[in-house]
């Protein structure tokens, strides 16, 4: 029967040959939540309020976010520790986004057909906030998982190289 220490050593040794699928899948999930946010917000057409420069910036940011997140998922798969910081920055960006576009749209009233309505309804605002918060949470957890696993693998490899010498 194997001891817990032996099992841990085997798990660490297997990491040299397997990918960090948990971390990369969490990043994919964060991208999915961002896409849901994207669809939820950009399907809206409330008067002309959505036709402004900020929507263009938001669309470009969404595209850049998805590209960087996908690139980071590939780095996370290979236990590259630096990508943990990229994921943290992307997660912080998702939190900041809550206070820019959705908050402004929810606080703005527009007149459509002589009736005063919110540019973003309460339900849509809650959905947008949940999608962005869930995306950020997935990114932060993926960063923590990658940071922990990459440090453990690095220490394990250093230990193996120390045994060879």
Coordinates of C-alpha atoms in Angstrom, one line a residue:
X1 CA 0.0 0.0 0.0
X2 CA 1.3 3.4 -1.0
X3 CA 1.7 6.2 1.6
X4 CA 0.2 9.6 1.1
X5 CA 3.7 11.0 0.4
X6 CA 4.3 8.5 -2.4
X7 CA 0.9 9.3 -4.0
X8 CA 1.7 13.0 -3.9
X9 CA 5.0 12.4 -5.6
X10 CA 3.4 10.3 -8.3
X11 CA 0.8 13.1 -8.9
X12 CA 3.5 15.7 -9.1
X13 CA 5.5 13.5 -11.5
X14 CA 2.4 13.0 -13.7
X15 CA 2.1 16.7 -14.0
X16 CA 5.3 16.7 -16.1
X17 CA 3.5 14.8 -18.8
X18 CA -0.1 16.1 -18.5
X19 CA -1.8 19.4 -19.2
X20 CA -3.4 21.7 -16.6
X21 CA -6.9 21.1 -17.9
X22 CA -8.7 22.4 -14.8
X23 CA -7.1 25.9 -15.2
X24 CA -7.6 26.0 -18.9
X25 CA -11.2 24.9 -18.7
X26 CA -11.9 27.6 -16.1
X27 CA -10.6 30.2 -18.6
X28 CA -12.8 28.7 -21.3
X29 CA -15.8 29.1 -18.9
X30 CA -14.8 32.7 -18.2
X31 CA -14.8 33.3 -22.0
X32 CA -18.3 31.7 -22.2
X33 CA -19.6 34.0 -19.5
X34 CA -18.1 36.9 -21.4
X35 CA -19.9 35.8 -24.5
X36 CA -23.2 35.6 -22.6
X37 CA -22.6 39.1 -21.3
X38 CA -21.8 40.3 -24.9
X39 CA -25.0 38.8 -26.3
X40 CA -27.1 40.0 -23.4
X41 CA -26.0 43.6 -23.6
X42 CA -25.5 44.0 -27.4
X43 CA -28.9 42.6 -28.3
X44 CA -30.5 45.6 -26.7
X45 CA -31.8 48.3 -28.9
X46 CA -33.4 51.0 -26.7
X47 CA -33.7 54.2 -28.7
X48 CA -30.4 55.7 -29.8
X49 CA -28.7 55.5 -26.4
X50 CA -26.6 52.5 -27.3
X51 CA -25.2 54.3 -30.4
X52 CA -22.2 56.0 -28.9
X53 CA -18.4 55.7 -28.8
X54 CA -18.4 53.8 -25.5
X55 CA -20.2 50.8 -27.2
X56 CA -17.5 50.7 -29.8
X57 CA -14.8 50.7 -27.2
X58 CA -16.7 48.0 -25.3
X59 CA -16.9 45.8 -28.4
X60 CA -13.2 46.1 -29.1
X61 CA -12.4 45.3 -25.5
X62 CA -14.6 42.2 -25.6
X63 CA -12.7 41.0 -28.7
X64 CA -9.3 41.7 -27.1
X65 CA -10.4 40.1 -23.8
X66 CA -11.4 36.9 -25.6
X67 CA -8.1 36.8 -27.6
X68 CA -5.9 37.3 -24.5
X69 CA -8.0 34.9 -22.4
X70 CA -7.6 32.2 -25.0
X71 CA -3.9 32.8 -25.2
X72 CA -3.7 32.7 -21.4
X73 CA -5.6 29.4 -21.4
X74 CA -2.9 27.9 -23.6
X75 CA -0.2 29.1 -21.3
X76 CA -2.1 27.8 -18.3
X77 CA -2.3 24.4 -19.9
X78 CA 1.5 24.3 -19.9
X79 CA 1.9 25.4 -16.3
X80 CA 3.4 28.8 -17.2
X81 CA 3.3 30.8 -14.0
X82 CA 3.3 34.2 -15.6
X83 CA -0.1 33.7 -17.1
X84 CA -1.6 33.6 -13.6
X85 CA -0.9 37.4 -13.5
X86 CA -2.5 37.9 -16.9
X87 CA -5.6 36.0 -15.6
X88 CA -5.7 38.2 -12.5
X89 CA -5.5 41.4 -14.6
X90 CA -8.3 40.1 -16.9
X91 CA -10.4 39.2 -13.9
X92 CA -9.9 42.7 -12.4
X93 CA -10.9 44.1 -15.8
X94 CA -14.2 42.1 -15.7
X95 CA -15.0 43.6 -12.3
X96 CA -14.2 47.1 -13.4
X97 CA -16.5 46.6 -16.5
X98 CA -19.5 46.1 -14.2
X99 CA -19.2 49.8 -13.1
X100 CA -18.8 51.2 -16.6
X101 CA -21.3 50.1 -19.2
X102 CA -24.0 48.1 -17.3
X103 CA -24.1 50.6 -14.5
X104 CA -24.4 53.6 -16.8
X105 CA -27.1 51.9 -18.9
X106 CA -29.0 50.9 -15.8
X107 CA -28.9 54.4 -14.4
X108 CA -30.0 56.1 -17.7
X109 CA -33.6 56.7 -18.7
X110 CA -34.5 57.2 -22.4
X111 CA -37.7 58.2 -24.1
X112 CA -39.0 55.7 -26.6
X113 CA -42.4 56.3 -28.3
X114 CA -43.2 58.9 -25.7
X115 CA -42.5 56.6 -22.8
X116 CA -39.7 56.8 -20.3
X117 CA -37.8 53.5 -19.8
X118 CA -34.4 52.4 -18.5
X119 CA -31.7 51.9 -21.1
X120 CA -31.0 48.6 -19.4
X121 CA -33.8 46.9 -17.4
X122 CA -33.3 45.6 -13.9
X123 CA -33.3 41.9 -15.1
X124 CA -30.8 42.6 -17.8
X125 CA -28.6 44.5 -15.4
X126 CA -28.6 41.7 -12.9
X127 CA -27.8 39.2 -15.7
X128 CA -24.9 41.4 -17.0
X129 CA -23.5 41.7 -13.5
X130 CA -23.7 38.0 -12.8
X131 CA -22.1 37.1 -16.2
X132 CA -19.2 39.6 -15.6
X133 CA -18.7 38.5 -11.9
X134 CA -18.8 34.8 -12.9
X135 CA -16.3 35.4 -15.6
X136 CA -14.0 37.2 -13.1
X137 CA -14.4 34.5 -10.5
X138 CA -13.4 31.8 -13.1
X139 CA -10.4 33.8 -14.0
X140 CA -9.3 34.3 -10.4
X141 CA -9.7 30.6 -9.6
X142 CA -7.9 29.6 -12.8
X143 CA -5.0 31.9 -11.8
X144 CA -4.8 30.5 -8.3
X145 CA -4.9 26.9 -9.6
X146 CA -2.2 27.6 -12.2
X147 CA -0.1 29.5 -9.7
X148 CA -0.3 26.6 -7.2
X149 CA 0.3 23.8 -9.7
X150 CA 3.1 25.6 -11.5
X151 CA 5.0 26.3 -8.3
X152 CA 4.5 22.6 -7.2
X153 CA 5.7 21.3 -10.5
X154 CA 8.7 23.7 -10.6
X155 CA 9.7 22.6 -7.1
X156 CA 9.3 18.9 -8.0
X157 CA 11.4 19.3 -11.2
X158 CA 14.1 21.1 -9.1
X159 CA 14.0 18.3 -6.7
X160 CA 14.5 15.7 -9.4
X161 CA 17.4 17.7 -10.9
X162 CA 18.9 17.9 -7.4
X163 CA 18.7 14.1 -7.1
X164 CA 20.6 13.6 -10.4
X165 CA 23.5 15.7 -9.3

